[in-house]
């Protein structure tokens, strides 16, 4: 196994020395606050031409989305669009924790990003997050031209739990006859029904995302054990992964979720989809948000932006 990257090692060391509580020892609200503080320290400050928060209707509720524009648009000019779902185990994370990532992707890939503030567990358990994300896709489909988006050039993406939600949204879009998603960007996605792959055991302690934290997330998100048999929770168990968008799957070498990302890629390929996997050796879970502290985070963001550009060309 490759050694831990020196910048990543530093971060893990700092977390250990700070003696901060483990997120799973906190209430969900406290964990959200603590996570936001940690992310802020490690992400980079990125300027963006314009962003705007809006409310969209989902059933009888409203959820927030944040729209990012990389530049002023000429009359009739339309840009491709990325619908982005943040990570955080379905319990933590929000528009602000992933603000820097969305700005960077909008700027580098020259596209509009719509980031979705889906409702979190345990207040809203599975499948509410899935339903919110699918509703956001429908919102983009119906309102895209109003925000300057070319909805025939649409991608979905996200990290960790957000990668799961992006994968599931692609499947639901296909099942509902919506063919416009051209590409999915899945960053260390959660795809498996149980944390039972070798990487879950190999990296269960000491690499930011611990086994106990994974269990804590699932405990809050799932209504009951039977939810683990639903592909909307674990896309890896879907019995039909045909006719899905082309994918870039990014994994981290020292990440409990590494193997299930690779397994999902293999299954997508078996079903005839176009998939590229890039594993960032020496990286731990969460590195994608650390562009202010880890060089490989910026590499991964640039790689993502290049893939988005190529896949969403006219």
mmCIF file of C-alpha atoms in Angstrom:
data_model
loop_
_atom_site.group_PDB
_atom_site.id
_atom_site.type_symbol
_atom_site.label_atom_id
_atom_site.label_comp_id
_atom_site.label_asym_id
_atom_site.label_seq_id
_atom_site.Cartn_x
_atom_site.Cartn_y
_atom_site.Cartn_z
ATOM 1 C CA UNK A 1 0.000 0.000 0.000
ATOM 2 C CA UNK A 2 1.236 3.497 -0.844
ATOM 3 C CA UNK A 3 2.161 5.677 2.119
ATOM 4 C CA UNK A 4 -0.097 8.486 3.251
ATOM 5 C CA UNK A 5 0.635 11.746 1.399
ATOM 6 C CA UNK A 6 2.694 14.085 3.613
ATOM 7 C CA UNK A 7 0.154 16.951 3.439
ATOM 8 C CA UNK A 8 -2.658 14.558 4.344
ATOM 9 C CA UNK A 9 -0.567 13.099 7.148
ATOM 10 C CA UNK A 10 -0.161 16.624 8.577
ATOM 11 C CA UNK A 11 -3.902 17.203 8.569
ATOM 12 C CA UNK A 12 -4.630 13.887 10.289
ATOM 13 C CA UNK A 13 -1.924 14.725 12.823
ATOM 14 C CA UNK A 14 -3.442 18.176 13.481
ATOM 15 C CA UNK A 15 -6.900 16.660 14.002
ATOM 16 C CA UNK A 16 -5.424 14.176 16.474
ATOM 17 C CA UNK A 17 -3.485 16.863 18.369
ATOM 18 C CA UNK A 18 -6.478 19.222 18.518
ATOM 19 C CA UNK A 19 -8.156 16.607 20.684
ATOM 20 C CA UNK A 20 -11.498 17.653 19.238
ATOM 21 C CA UNK A 21 -14.438 15.374 19.942
ATOM 22 C CA UNK A 22 -15.216 12.674 17.396
ATOM 23 C CA UNK A 23 -18.254 13.671 15.347
ATOM 24 C CA UNK A 24 -20.112 10.512 16.382
ATOM 25 C CA UNK A 25 -19.853 11.617 20.033
ATOM 26 C CA UNK A 26 -21.848 14.774 19.245
ATOM 27 C CA UNK A 27 -25.478 15.537 18.538
ATOM 28 C CA UNK A 28 -26.251 16.027 14.822
ATOM 29 C CA UNK A 29 -26.439 19.817 15.304
ATOM 30 C CA UNK A 30 -23.091 19.916 17.118
ATOM 31 C CA UNK A 31 -21.536 17.658 14.465
ATOM 32 C CA UNK A 32 -22.757 19.993 11.705
ATOM 33 C CA UNK A 33 -21.123 22.944 13.424
ATOM 34 C CA UNK A 34 -17.849 21.107 14.062
ATOM 35 C CA UNK A 35 -17.681 19.776 10.479
ATOM 36 C CA UNK A 36 -18.303 23.258 9.048
ATOM 37 C CA UNK A 37 -15.425 24.654 11.153
ATOM 38 C CA UNK A 38 -13.022 21.932 9.998
ATOM 39 C CA UNK A 39 -13.900 22.342 6.323
ATOM 40 C CA UNK A 40 -13.511 26.127 6.478
ATOM 41 C CA UNK A 41 -9.915 25.752 7.687
ATOM 42 C CA UNK A 42 -8.934 23.482 4.790
ATOM 43 C CA UNK A 43 -10.818 24.815 1.776
ATOM 44 C CA UNK A 44 -9.526 27.620 -0.428
ATOM 45 C CA UNK A 45 -11.133 31.014 -0.953
ATOM 46 C CA UNK A 46 -12.397 31.247 -4.507
ATOM 47 C CA UNK A 47 -14.106 34.237 -6.109
ATOM 48 C CA UNK A 48 -17.055 33.682 -8.441
ATOM 49 C CA UNK A 49 -18.758 36.052 -10.881
ATOM 50 C CA UNK A 50 -22.158 35.615 -9.194
ATOM 51 C CA UNK A 51 -24.127 33.289 -6.950
ATOM 52 C CA UNK A 52 -27.678 33.312 -5.689
ATOM 53 C CA UNK A 53 -29.731 31.270 -3.213
ATOM 54 C CA UNK A 54 -33.272 30.284 -4.131
ATOM 55 C CA UNK A 55 -36.034 28.210 -2.585
ATOM 56 C CA UNK A 56 -37.609 25.422 -4.596
ATOM 57 C CA UNK A 57 -40.757 23.503 -3.765
ATOM 58 C CA UNK A 58 -40.589 19.800 -2.905
ATOM 59 C CA UNK A 59 -44.016 18.415 -2.041
ATOM 60 C CA UNK A 60 -45.265 20.609 0.809
ATOM 61 C CA UNK A 61 -41.810 21.910 1.744
ATOM 62 C CA UNK A 62 -39.149 24.239 0.414
ATOM 63 C CA UNK A 63 -35.468 23.428 0.068
ATOM 64 C CA UNK A 64 -32.648 25.794 -0.815
ATOM 65 C CA UNK A 65 -30.464 25.657 -3.881
ATOM 66 C CA UNK A 66 -27.456 27.842 -4.640
ATOM 67 C CA UNK A 67 -26.742 28.757 -8.256
ATOM 68 C CA UNK A 68 -23.231 29.757 -9.383
ATOM 69 C CA UNK A 69 -22.431 31.595 -12.612
ATOM 70 C CA UNK A 70 -18.776 31.752 -13.753
ATOM 71 C CA UNK A 71 -19.273 34.840 -15.943
ATOM 72 C CA UNK A 72 -21.794 37.263 -17.412
ATOM 73 C CA UNK A 73 -23.821 35.615 -20.168
ATOM 74 C CA UNK A 74 -24.503 37.251 -23.509
ATOM 75 C CA UNK A 75 -28.132 37.334 -24.661
ATOM 76 C CA UNK A 76 -29.040 33.825 -25.852
ATOM 77 C CA UNK A 77 -25.791 32.394 -24.452
ATOM 78 C CA UNK A 78 -26.316 29.172 -22.531
ATOM 79 C CA UNK A 79 -23.816 27.239 -20.430
ATOM 80 C CA UNK A 80 -23.762 23.572 -19.448
ATOM 81 C CA UNK A 81 -24.970 22.844 -15.922
ATOM 82 C CA UNK A 82 -23.786 20.659 -13.039
ATOM 83 C CA UNK A 83 -26.335 19.652 -10.407
ATOM 84 C CA UNK A 84 -24.227 19.127 -7.273
ATOM 85 C CA UNK A 85 -25.053 17.234 -4.068
ATOM 86 C CA UNK A 86 -22.803 17.786 -1.041
ATOM 87 C CA UNK A 87 -21.371 15.016 1.126
ATOM 88 C CA UNK A 88 -21.609 14.547 4.891
ATOM 89 C CA UNK A 89 -23.156 11.139 5.515
ATOM 90 C CA UNK A 90 -26.701 12.491 4.932
ATOM 91 C CA UNK A 91 -26.434 14.110 8.392
ATOM 92 C CA UNK A 92 -23.911 16.971 8.128
ATOM 93 C CA UNK A 93 -22.724 19.335 5.380
ATOM 94 C CA UNK A 94 -24.638 22.087 3.572
ATOM 95 C CA UNK A 95 -24.355 24.696 0.833
ATOM 96 C CA UNK A 96 -21.570 26.480 2.724
ATOM 97 C CA UNK A 97 -19.318 23.486 3.436
ATOM 98 C CA UNK A 98 -19.149 22.784 -0.311
ATOM 99 C CA UNK A 99 -19.235 26.395 -1.499
ATOM 100 C CA UNK A 100 -15.545 26.496 -2.417
ATOM 101 C CA UNK A 101 -15.759 23.244 -4.441
ATOM 102 C CA UNK A 102 -18.774 24.538 -6.387
ATOM 103 C CA UNK A 103 -17.067 27.842 -7.164
ATOM 104 C CA UNK A 104 -13.906 26.083 -8.356
ATOM 105 C CA UNK A 105 -15.845 23.678 -10.599
ATOM 106 C CA UNK A 106 -17.966 26.511 -12.055
ATOM 107 C CA UNK A 107 -14.869 28.571 -12.839
ATOM 108 C CA UNK A 108 -12.635 25.788 -14.154
ATOM 109 C CA UNK A 109 -15.282 23.986 -16.212
ATOM 110 C CA UNK A 110 -17.012 27.199 -17.339
ATOM 111 C CA UNK A 111 -20.464 25.984 -16.363
ATOM 112 C CA UNK A 112 -23.366 26.836 -14.091
ATOM 113 C CA UNK A 113 -23.453 24.877 -10.834
ATOM 114 C CA UNK A 114 -26.692 24.283 -8.957
ATOM 115 C CA UNK A 115 -25.889 23.055 -5.438
ATOM 116 C CA UNK A 116 -28.718 21.386 -3.521
ATOM 117 C CA UNK A 117 -29.438 21.805 0.185
ATOM 118 C CA UNK A 118 -31.361 18.529 0.507
ATOM 119 C CA UNK A 119 -32.916 17.823 3.895
ATOM 120 C CA UNK A 120 -30.714 16.007 6.402
ATOM 121 C CA UNK A 121 -31.135 13.055 8.747
ATOM 122 C CA UNK A 122 -32.095 12.279 11.452
ATOM 123 C CA UNK A 123 -34.773 14.988 11.129
ATOM 124 C CA UNK A 124 -35.529 13.665 7.633
ATOM 125 C CA UNK A 125 -34.633 10.041 7.134
ATOM 126 C CA UNK A 126 -34.194 8.019 3.931
ATOM 127 C CA UNK A 127 -35.542 8.475 1.249
ATOM 128 C CA UNK A 128 -36.192 12.220 1.776
ATOM 129 C CA UNK A 129 -32.694 13.236 0.563
ATOM 130 C CA UNK A 130 -33.193 11.150 -2.597
ATOM 131 C CA UNK A 131 -36.583 12.762 -3.253
ATOM 132 C CA UNK A 132 -35.165 16.261 -2.718
ATOM 133 C CA UNK A 133 -32.322 15.619 -5.172
ATOM 134 C CA UNK A 134 -34.677 14.248 -7.812
ATOM 135 C CA UNK A 135 -36.970 17.262 -7.319
ATOM 136 C CA UNK A 136 -33.942 19.540 -7.855
ATOM 137 C CA UNK A 137 -33.218 17.715 -11.129
ATOM 138 C CA UNK A 138 -36.795 18.376 -12.233
ATOM 139 C CA UNK A 139 -36.438 22.026 -11.223
ATOM 140 C CA UNK A 140 -33.324 22.382 -13.409
ATOM 141 C CA UNK A 141 -35.055 20.594 -16.272
ATOM 142 C CA UNK A 142 -38.009 22.994 -16.110
ATOM 143 C CA UNK A 143 -36.214 26.236 -15.188
ATOM 144 C CA UNK A 144 -32.767 25.772 -16.695
ATOM 145 C CA UNK A 145 -33.154 28.212 -19.555
ATOM 146 C CA UNK A 146 -34.308 30.887 -17.101
ATOM 147 C CA UNK A 147 -30.907 30.703 -15.334
ATOM 148 C CA UNK A 148 -28.896 30.524 -18.567
ATOM 149 C CA UNK A 149 -28.394 26.748 -18.497
ATOM 150 C CA UNK A 150 -28.420 24.498 -21.534
ATOM 151 C CA UNK A 151 -30.275 21.528 -20.045
ATOM 152 C CA UNK A 152 -29.257 19.286 -22.938
ATOM 153 C CA UNK A 153 -25.747 19.527 -21.457
ATOM 154 C CA UNK A 154 -26.396 18.447 -17.893
ATOM 155 C CA UNK A 155 -24.212 16.608 -15.371
ATOM 156 C CA UNK A 156 -24.870 15.417 -11.833
ATOM 157 C CA UNK A 157 -22.158 15.095 -9.221
ATOM 158 C CA UNK A 158 -21.297 14.925 -5.563
ATOM 159 C CA UNK A 159 -18.873 13.622 -2.972
ATOM 160 C CA UNK A 160 -19.406 10.738 -0.533
ATOM 161 C CA UNK A 161 -23.125 10.737 0.398
ATOM 162 C CA UNK A 162 -23.517 13.293 -2.405
ATOM 163 C CA UNK A 163 -21.855 10.847 -4.805
ATOM 164 C CA UNK A 164 -24.429 8.282 -3.732
ATOM 165 C CA UNK A 165 -27.260 10.762 -4.357
ATOM 166 C CA UNK A 166 -25.845 11.655 -7.795
ATOM 167 C CA UNK A 167 -25.614 7.966 -8.770
ATOM 168 C CA UNK A 168 -29.176 7.327 -7.580
ATOM 169 C CA UNK A 169 -30.490 10.464 -9.327
ATOM 170 C CA UNK A 170 -29.030 9.188 -12.621
ATOM 171 C CA UNK A 171 -30.823 5.848 -12.199
ATOM 172 C CA UNK A 172 -34.129 7.536 -11.311
ATOM 173 C CA UNK A 173 -33.779 9.936 -14.267
ATOM 174 C CA UNK A 174 -33.311 6.992 -16.635
ATOM 175 C CA UNK A 175 -36.296 5.166 -15.096
ATOM 176 C CA UNK A 176 -38.438 8.272 -15.585
ATOM 177 C CA UNK A 177 -37.460 8.688 -19.224
ATOM 178 C CA UNK A 178 -35.248 11.732 -18.675
ATOM 179 C CA UNK A 179 -32.293 11.290 -21.038
ATOM 180 C CA UNK A 180 -30.498 14.631 -20.626
ATOM 181 C CA UNK A 181 -27.928 13.679 -17.989
ATOM 182 C CA UNK A 182 -24.752 13.282 -20.003
ATOM 183 C CA UNK A 183 -22.237 12.767 -17.234
ATOM 184 C CA UNK A 184 -21.906 11.857 -13.569
ATOM 185 C CA UNK A 185 -19.036 12.944 -11.342
ATOM 186 C CA UNK A 186 -18.892 10.554 -8.384
ATOM 187 C CA UNK A 187 -16.289 11.491 -5.788
ATOM 188 C CA UNK A 188 -15.612 8.622 -3.332
ATOM 189 C CA UNK A 189 -19.290 7.666 -3.559
ATOM 190 C CA UNK A 190 -21.084 5.528 -0.980
ATOM 191 C CA UNK A 191 -22.680 2.721 -3.016
ATOM 192 C CA UNK A 192 -22.752 -0.488 -0.941
ATOM 193 C CA UNK A 193 -25.525 -1.707 1.379
ATOM 194 C CA UNK A 194 -23.122 -2.557 4.237
ATOM 195 C CA UNK A 195 -19.641 -1.284 5.246
ATOM 196 C CA UNK A 196 -18.115 -4.710 4.574
ATOM 197 C CA UNK A 197 -15.475 -4.220 1.850
ATOM 198 C CA UNK A 198 -11.769 -4.773 2.692
ATOM 199 C CA UNK A 199 -11.088 -0.995 2.665
ATOM 200 C CA UNK A 200 -13.757 -0.480 5.349
ATOM 201 C CA UNK A 201 -11.717 -2.701 7.663
ATOM 202 C CA UNK A 202 -8.282 -1.583 6.484
ATOM 203 C CA UNK A 203 -9.015 2.113 7.138
ATOM 204 C CA UNK A 204 -11.528 1.778 9.970
ATOM 205 C CA UNK A 205 -9.500 3.989 12.346
ATOM 206 C CA UNK A 206 -7.189 6.963 11.978
ATOM 207 C CA UNK A 207 -8.076 8.238 8.480
ATOM 208 C CA UNK A 208 -10.726 10.907 9.223
ATOM 209 C CA UNK A 209 -13.762 8.793 8.283
ATOM 210 C CA UNK A 210 -13.839 6.063 10.927
ATOM 211 C CA UNK A 211 -15.958 2.942 11.066
ATOM 212 C CA UNK A 212 -17.818 4.311 14.077
ATOM 213 C CA UNK A 213 -18.650 7.512 12.210
ATOM 214 C CA UNK A 214 -19.919 5.546 9.190
ATOM 215 C CA UNK A 215 -22.175 3.550 11.535
ATOM 216 C CA UNK A 216 -23.394 6.764 13.202
ATOM 217 C CA UNK A 217 -24.341 8.255 9.812
ATOM 218 C CA UNK A 218 -26.251 5.134 8.753
ATOM 219 C CA UNK A 219 -28.030 4.893 12.101
ATOM 220 C CA UNK A 220 -29.356 8.436 11.629
ATOM 221 C CA UNK A 221 -30.222 8.089 7.927
ATOM 222 C CA UNK A 222 -31.985 4.732 7.715
ATOM 223 C CA UNK A 223 -35.509 4.117 8.949
ATOM 224 C CA UNK A 224 -34.823 0.413 9.439
ATOM 225 C CA UNK A 225 -32.489 -2.364 8.296
ATOM 226 C CA UNK A 226 -34.783 -3.118 5.359
ATOM 227 C CA UNK A 227 -33.720 0.196 3.740
ATOM 228 C CA UNK A 228 -30.313 -1.381 3.015
ATOM 229 C CA UNK A 229 -32.079 -3.535 0.387
ATOM 230 C CA UNK A 230 -33.266 -0.472 -1.554
ATOM 231 C CA UNK A 231 -31.133 0.623 -4.546
ATOM 232 C CA UNK A 232 -31.951 4.255 -3.680
ATOM 233 C CA UNK A 233 -29.796 3.706 -0.608
ATOM 234 C CA UNK A 234 -27.218 1.354 -2.173
ATOM 235 C CA UNK A 235 -27.007 1.788 -5.970
ATOM 236 C CA UNK A 236 -24.475 -1.061 -6.099
ATOM 237 C CA UNK A 237 -27.321 -3.534 -5.539
ATOM 238 C CA UNK A 238 -29.426 -2.193 -8.417
ATOM 239 C CA UNK A 239 -30.143 -5.024 -10.839
ATOM 240 C CA UNK A 240 -30.134 -2.680 -13.845
ATOM 241 C CA UNK A 241 -27.326 -0.186 -14.347
ATOM 242 C CA UNK A 242 -27.690 -0.028 -18.130
ATOM 243 C CA UNK A 243 -27.961 3.178 -20.172
ATOM 244 C CA UNK A 244 -26.489 5.469 -17.541
ATOM 245 C CA UNK A 245 -24.410 8.599 -18.207
ATOM 246 C CA UNK A 246 -20.668 8.313 -18.672
ATOM 247 C CA UNK A 247 -18.867 8.601 -15.332
ATOM 248 C CA UNK A 248 -15.728 9.798 -13.662
ATOM 249 C CA UNK A 249 -15.338 8.040 -10.324
ATOM 250 C CA UNK A 250 -12.705 9.500 -8.012
ATOM 251 C CA UNK A 251 -11.460 7.406 -5.095
ATOM 252 C CA UNK A 252 -8.939 8.006 -2.301
ATOM 253 C CA UNK A 253 -6.261 5.429 -1.486
ATOM 254 C CA UNK A 254 -6.759 5.538 2.307
ATOM 255 C CA UNK A 255 -10.553 5.702 2.355
ATOM 256 C CA UNK A 256 -13.017 3.166 3.788
ATOM 257 C CA UNK A 257 -15.263 3.920 0.762
ATOM 258 C CA UNK A 258 -12.520 3.243 -1.798
ATOM 259 C CA UNK A 259 -13.520 -0.326 -2.667
ATOM 260 C CA UNK A 260 -17.223 0.336 -3.102
ATOM 261 C CA UNK A 261 -16.395 3.154 -5.539
ATOM 262 C CA UNK A 262 -14.295 0.712 -7.564
ATOM 263 C CA UNK A 263 -16.988 -1.988 -7.346
ATOM 264 C CA UNK A 264 -19.599 0.440 -8.610
ATOM 265 C CA UNK A 265 -17.342 1.382 -11.531
ATOM 266 C CA UNK A 266 -16.903 -2.303 -12.428
ATOM 267 C CA UNK A 267 -20.639 -2.910 -12.341
ATOM 268 C CA UNK A 268 -21.331 0.169 -14.494
ATOM 269 C CA UNK A 269 -18.789 -1.134 -17.025
ATOM 270 C CA UNK A 270 -20.401 -4.611 -16.990
ATOM 271 C CA UNK A 271 -23.656 -2.915 -17.984
ATOM 272 C CA UNK A 272 -21.951 -1.253 -20.955
ATOM 273 C CA UNK A 273 -21.398 2.249 -19.581
ATOM 274 C CA UNK A 274 -18.403 4.473 -20.204
ATOM 275 C CA UNK A 275 -16.467 4.844 -16.926
ATOM 276 C CA UNK A 276 -13.120 6.230 -15.867
ATOM 277 C CA UNK A 277 -11.745 5.697 -12.349
ATOM 278 C CA UNK A 278 -8.973 7.798 -10.843
ATOM 279 C CA UNK A 279 -7.602 6.734 -7.478
ATOM 280 C CA UNK A 280 -5.662 9.397 -5.566
ATOM 281 C CA UNK A 281 -3.012 7.466 -3.698
ATOM 282 C CA UNK A 282 -2.076 8.684 -0.244
ATOM 283 C CA UNK A 283 -5.356 10.573 0.165
ATOM 284 C CA UNK A 284 -7.976 10.069 2.889
ATOM 285 C CA UNK A 285 -11.745 10.515 2.706
ATOM 286 C CA UNK A 286 -12.758 14.172 2.429
ATOM 287 C CA UNK A 287 -9.627 15.340 0.574
ATOM 288 C CA UNK A 288 -11.698 16.837 -2.272
ATOM 289 C CA UNK A 289 -12.702 19.715 0.043
ATOM 290 C CA UNK A 290 -9.133 20.496 1.113
ATOM 291 C CA UNK A 291 -7.909 22.610 -1.802
ATOM 292 C CA UNK A 292 -6.497 25.169 0.630
ATOM 293 C CA UNK A 293 -4.189 22.595 2.215
ATOM 294 C CA UNK A 294 -3.630 19.606 -0.088
ATOM 295 C CA UNK A 295 -2.227 19.817 -3.630
ATOM 296 C CA UNK A 296 -3.945 16.614 -4.734
ATOM 297 C CA UNK A 297 -7.330 18.172 -3.915
ATOM 298 C CA UNK A 298 -6.721 20.808 -6.576
ATOM 299 C CA UNK A 299 -5.497 18.086 -8.964
ATOM 300 C CA UNK A 300 -8.765 16.199 -8.453
ATOM 301 C CA UNK A 301 -10.841 19.353 -8.968
ATOM 302 C CA UNK A 302 -8.951 20.153 -12.183
ATOM 303 C CA UNK A 303 -9.403 16.582 -13.393
ATOM 304 C CA UNK A 304 -13.139 16.849 -12.603
ATOM 305 C CA UNK A 305 -13.446 20.161 -14.455
ATOM 306 C CA UNK A 306 -11.650 18.795 -17.531
ATOM 307 C CA UNK A 307 -13.959 15.782 -17.601
ATOM 308 C CA UNK A 308 -17.026 18.036 -17.268
ATOM 309 C CA UNK A 309 -15.775 20.241 -20.117
ATOM 310 C CA UNK A 310 -15.114 17.284 -22.407
ATOM 311 C CA UNK A 311 -18.350 15.479 -21.672
ATOM 312 C CA UNK A 312 -20.579 18.545 -21.912
ATOM 313 C CA UNK A 313 -19.141 19.938 -25.143
ATOM 314 C CA UNK A 314 -21.738 21.016 -27.705
#
